[in-house]
Amino acid sequence: QKEVEQNSGPLSVPEGAIASLNCTYSDRGSQSFFWYRQYSGKSPELIMSIYSNGDKEDGRFTAQLNKASQYVSLLIRDSQPSDSATYLCAVNREGGYNKLIFGAGTRLAVHP
Amino acid sequence: SAVISQKPSRDICQRGTSLTIQCQVDSQVTMMFWYRQQPGQSLTLIATANQGSEATYESGFVIDKFPISRPNLTFSTLTVSNMSPEDSSIYLCSVEEIRGEGYTFGSGTRLTVV
């Protein structure tokens, strides 16, 4: 079992729709969770972090965390073509020292 | 957030040679991380570099192949040694932001081995 799992996609949504990206993780002791966006040929860019169960909203983005189910999600409202990118779920593996473990990424395509 | 300068941005190297990648951070950081991203793949952690001690390598990565230096709290290098075409990847350095607000990445080094 991979430490962090995501559907690779592509996930295709029309402009203006809600895009829903999902991630599960295996280490029940993980405390910090991140969503990164990566455009082709660019380095990952942090868009959301979440540490507590529930929802966290930032503009058009909402991160959701359920530690009991070991599940993290990212919702993108009013999706725009500029949101087309690969979205990487990352989990901070703690113990000794922190390190960030990434899922395979979900490719999102927003079409006009 | 931290600003990381990574160089070179890209290089084409002959097999059997070595390339050293540099990362400079604009603030002092305890840990620096080195990742590899193979074509079409996600990021895989190579090693964690702590100033004043040897780097800690992840399973599948060894010091002889990927020696790392961390001479001070703002700088680190990763060397890809005795390169083969399978080493063609993007290599990225990363630091953990103060107050645990995520991790920031350098712009990456796109390495092609021919």
Short mmCIF file of C-alpha atoms in Angstrom, two decimals:
data_model
loop_
_atom_site.label_atom_id
_atom_site.label_comp_id
_atom_site.label_asym_id
_atom_site.label_seq_id
_atom_site.Cartn_x
_atom_site.Cartn_y
_atom_site.Cartn_z
CA GLN A 1 0.00 0.00 0.00
CA LYS A 2 1.36 3.40 -0.97
CA GLU A 3 1.69 5.95 1.81
CA VAL A 4 -0.35 8.54 -0.08
CA GLU A 5 -2.81 7.56 -2.80
CA GLN A 6 -4.56 9.68 -5.39
CA ASN A 7 -6.41 8.96 -8.59
CA SER A 8 -4.14 9.98 -11.44
CA GLY A 9 -7.00 11.28 -13.57
CA PRO A 10 -7.32 13.10 -15.77
CA LEU A 11 -10.28 14.73 -14.11
CA SER A 12 -12.11 16.81 -16.66
CA VAL A 13 -14.62 19.46 -15.54
CA PRO A 14 -16.35 22.29 -17.39
CA GLU A 15 -15.50 25.88 -16.59
CA GLY A 16 -17.50 27.12 -13.60
CA ALA A 17 -18.04 23.66 -12.12
CA ILE A 18 -16.71 22.26 -8.85
CA ALA A 19 -13.63 20.06 -9.11
CA SER A 20 -13.25 17.46 -6.36
CA LEU A 21 -9.86 15.90 -5.74
CA ASN A 22 -9.36 13.08 -3.27
CA CYS A 23 -6.46 11.57 -1.34
CA THR A 24 -6.02 8.82 1.23
CA TYR A 25 -3.02 8.17 3.43
CA SER A 26 -1.80 5.17 5.39
CA ASP A 27 0.04 6.62 8.41
CA ARG A 28 -2.59 7.21 11.07
CA GLY A 29 -0.13 9.33 13.05
CA SER A 30 0.16 12.00 10.34
CA GLN A 31 -0.79 15.46 11.52
CA SER A 32 -0.16 17.83 8.61
CA PHE A 33 -1.62 17.69 5.13
CA PHE A 34 -0.98 19.80 2.07
CA TRP A 35 -2.25 20.34 -1.43
CA TYR A 36 0.20 21.51 -4.06
CA ARG A 37 -0.50 22.63 -7.60
CA GLN A 38 2.06 21.91 -10.29
CA TYR A 39 1.89 23.36 -13.75
CA SER A 40 3.75 21.53 -16.48
CA GLY A 41 7.47 22.30 -16.31
CA LYS A 42 7.14 24.20 -13.03
CA SER A 43 7.87 23.32 -9.41
CA PRO A 44 5.05 22.56 -6.95
CA GLU A 45 3.25 25.50 -5.39
CA LEU A 46 1.49 25.22 -2.03
CA ILE A 47 -2.18 26.12 -2.25
CA MET A 48 -3.70 24.69 0.94
CA SER A 49 -2.63 23.23 4.25
CA ILE A 50 -4.89 21.56 6.81
CA TYR A 51 -4.17 20.17 10.24
CA SER A 52 -7.55 19.59 11.95
CA ASN A 53 -10.59 17.56 11.07
CA GLY A 54 -13.19 19.47 9.12
CA ASP A 55 -13.12 22.05 6.38
CA LYS A 56 -10.73 24.90 5.66
CA GLU A 57 -11.64 27.47 3.06
CA ASP A 58 -9.40 29.90 1.17
CA GLY A 59 -11.04 31.72 -1.69
CA ARG A 60 -12.25 29.20 -4.24
CA PHE A 61 -10.42 26.36 -2.51
CA THR A 62 -11.72 24.18 0.33
CA ALA A 63 -9.64 21.46 1.94
CA GLN A 64 -11.40 18.75 3.91
CA LEU A 65 -9.76 16.40 6.40
CA ASN A 66 -11.15 13.27 8.04
CA LYS A 67 -8.46 11.65 10.17
CA ALA A 68 -10.68 8.74 11.21
CA SER A 69 -11.07 7.77 7.55
CA GLN A 70 -7.52 8.90 6.67
CA TYR A 71 -8.92 11.00 3.90
CA VAL A 72 -8.11 14.46 2.55
CA SER A 73 -9.88 16.25 -0.25
CA LEU A 74 -9.66 19.50 -2.16
CA LEU A 75 -12.63 21.25 -3.70
CA ILE A 76 -12.15 23.94 -6.31
CA ARG A 77 -15.25 26.05 -6.87
CA ASP A 78 -15.95 28.00 -10.06
CA SER A 79 -13.16 26.13 -11.84
CA GLN A 80 -11.23 28.12 -14.42
CA PRO A 81 -9.08 26.95 -17.33
CA SER A 82 -6.11 28.40 -15.41
CA ASP A 83 -6.76 25.76 -12.73
CA SER A 84 -5.72 23.07 -15.21
CA ALA A 85 -2.67 21.49 -13.60
CA THR A 86 -1.57 18.47 -11.59
CA TYR A 87 -2.66 18.57 -7.95
CA LEU A 88 -0.41 16.80 -5.50
CA CYS A 89 -1.56 15.64 -2.10
CA ALA A 90 1.26 15.59 0.46
CA VAL A 91 1.39 14.25 3.99
CA ASN A 92 3.96 15.21 6.59
CA ARG A 93 5.44 12.02 7.99
CA GLU A 94 6.43 12.84 11.54
CA GLY A 95 8.66 11.09 14.01
CA GLY A 96 12.32 11.87 14.42
CA TYR A 97 12.14 14.62 11.87
CA ASN A 98 9.48 15.76 9.49
CA LYS A 99 9.41 14.89 5.83
CA LEU A 100 6.84 15.38 3.15
CA ILE A 101 5.53 12.37 1.24
CA PHE A 102 3.64 12.95 -2.00
CA GLY A 103 0.87 11.14 -3.77
CA ALA A 104 1.10 10.48 -7.49
CA GLY A 105 -0.95 13.57 -8.30
CA THR A 106 -4.27 14.10 -10.08
CA ARG A 107 -4.28 15.86 -13.40
CA LEU A 108 -7.14 18.35 -13.66
CA ALA A 109 -8.37 19.69 -16.97
CA VAL A 110 -10.90 22.53 -16.95
CA HIS A 111 -12.45 23.03 -20.36
CA PRO A 112 -14.22 26.20 -21.51
CA SER B 1 7.82 32.38 2.61
CA ALA B 2 11.41 31.31 1.95
CA VAL B 3 12.95 32.07 -1.41
CA ILE B 4 15.11 29.32 -2.85
CA SER B 5 17.57 29.82 -5.69
CA GLN B 6 18.40 26.57 -7.43
CA LYS B 7 20.92 26.10 -10.19
CA PRO B 8 21.51 25.02 -12.83
CA SER B 9 17.96 25.15 -14.13
CA ARG B 10 18.78 22.51 -16.72
CA ASP B 11 21.68 20.56 -18.07
CA ILE B 12 22.47 17.87 -20.61
CA CYS B 13 25.22 15.56 -19.44
CA GLN B 14 27.16 12.64 -20.79
CA ARG B 15 26.70 9.28 -19.14
CA GLY B 16 29.38 8.45 -16.60
CA THR B 17 29.86 12.07 -15.55
CA SER B 18 28.60 13.86 -12.42
CA LEU B 19 26.52 16.99 -11.91
CA THR B 20 26.29 19.10 -8.77
CA ILE B 21 23.07 21.00 -8.10
CA GLN B 22 23.09 23.95 -5.72
CA CYS B 23 20.33 25.42 -3.56
CA GLN B 24 20.61 28.72 -1.74
CA VAL B 25 17.90 29.83 0.71
CA ASP B 26 17.32 33.43 1.75
CA SER B 27 16.89 32.47 5.41
CA GLN B 28 18.39 29.99 7.82
CA VAL B 29 16.64 26.63 7.84
CA THR B 30 17.30 23.50 9.85
CA MET B 31 16.40 20.91 7.26
CA MET B 32 16.74 20.91 3.50
CA PHE B 33 15.16 18.19 1.39
CA TRP B 34 16.09 16.83 -2.02
CA TYR B 35 13.47 15.31 -4.31
CA ARG B 36 13.48 13.64 -7.69
CA GLN B 37 10.61 13.84 -10.15
CA GLN B 38 10.93 11.41 -13.01
CA PRO B 39 9.05 12.15 -16.24
CA GLY B 40 5.30 11.97 -15.68
CA GLN B 41 5.76 10.94 -12.05
CA SER B 42 5.28 12.52 -8.65
CA LEU B 43 8.00 13.65 -6.27
CA THR B 44 10.15 11.10 -4.50
CA LEU B 45 12.22 12.12 -1.50
CA ILE B 46 15.91 11.33 -1.98
CA ALA B 47 17.36 12.55 1.30
CA THR B 48 17.13 15.04 4.13
CA ALA B 49 20.10 17.30 4.80
CA ASN B 50 20.70 18.64 8.28
CA GLN B 51 23.51 21.11 8.82
CA GLY B 52 26.45 19.59 10.64
CA SER B 53 25.54 15.96 10.14
CA GLU B 54 25.38 13.43 7.35
CA ALA B 55 22.31 13.41 5.20
CA THR B 56 19.64 10.81 5.81
CA TYR B 57 18.76 8.84 2.68
CA GLU B 58 15.44 7.24 1.80
CA SER B 59 15.15 3.63 0.78
CA GLY B 60 16.56 3.13 -2.71
CA PHE B 61 18.97 6.06 -2.57
CA VAL B 62 22.60 5.83 -1.47
CA ILE B 63 25.27 8.34 -0.57
CA ASP B 64 27.73 7.10 -3.20
CA LYS B 65 25.26 7.89 -5.96
CA PHE B 66 23.77 11.09 -4.47
CA PRO B 67 26.31 12.73 -2.16
CA ILE B 68 24.93 15.77 -0.37
CA SER B 69 26.70 18.64 1.34
CA ARG B 70 25.18 21.04 3.87
CA PRO B 71 27.95 23.40 4.93
CA ASN B 72 25.69 26.00 6.57
CA LEU B 73 22.05 26.79 7.33
CA THR B 74 21.31 28.46 3.98
CA PHE B 75 23.02 26.25 1.40
CA SER B 76 23.10 22.66 0.17
CA THR B 77 24.31 20.72 -2.84
CA LEU B 78 23.23 17.43 -4.35
CA THR B 79 25.57 15.58 -6.70
CA VAL B 80 24.28 13.01 -9.15
CA SER B 81 27.26 10.73 -9.70
CA ASN B 82 28.24 8.40 -12.52
CA MET B 83 25.08 9.32 -14.39
CA SER B 84 23.09 7.04 -16.65
CA PRO B 85 20.05 7.86 -18.81
CA GLU B 86 17.85 6.54 -15.98
CA ASP B 87 18.95 9.55 -13.91
CA SER B 88 17.20 11.90 -16.32
CA SER B 89 14.73 13.67 -14.06
CA ILE B 90 13.88 16.93 -12.44
CA TYR B 91 15.67 17.41 -9.14
CA LEU B 92 14.17 19.79 -6.58
CA CYS B 93 15.29 21.09 -3.24
CA SER B 94 12.81 22.08 -0.57
CA VAL B 95 12.67 23.64 2.88
CA GLU B 96 10.05 23.51 5.59
CA GLU B 97 8.59 26.90 6.32
CA ILE B 98 8.86 28.37 9.78
CA ARG B 99 5.77 27.67 11.92
CA GLY B 100 5.11 24.54 9.91
CA GLU B 101 3.32 26.40 7.14
CA GLY B 102 4.14 23.88 4.48
CA TYR B 103 7.20 23.38 2.37
CA THR B 104 8.61 25.61 -0.36
CA PHE B 105 10.39 24.28 -3.43
CA GLY B 106 13.18 25.56 -5.59
CA SER B 107 12.56 26.00 -9.30
CA GLY B 108 14.10 22.61 -10.08
CA THR B 109 16.94 21.29 -12.22
CA ARG B 110 15.96 19.44 -15.37
CA LEU B 111 18.67 16.88 -16.02
CA THR B 112 19.00 14.94 -19.26
CA VAL B 113 21.65 12.24 -19.48
CA VAL B 114 22.69 11.16 -22.97
#
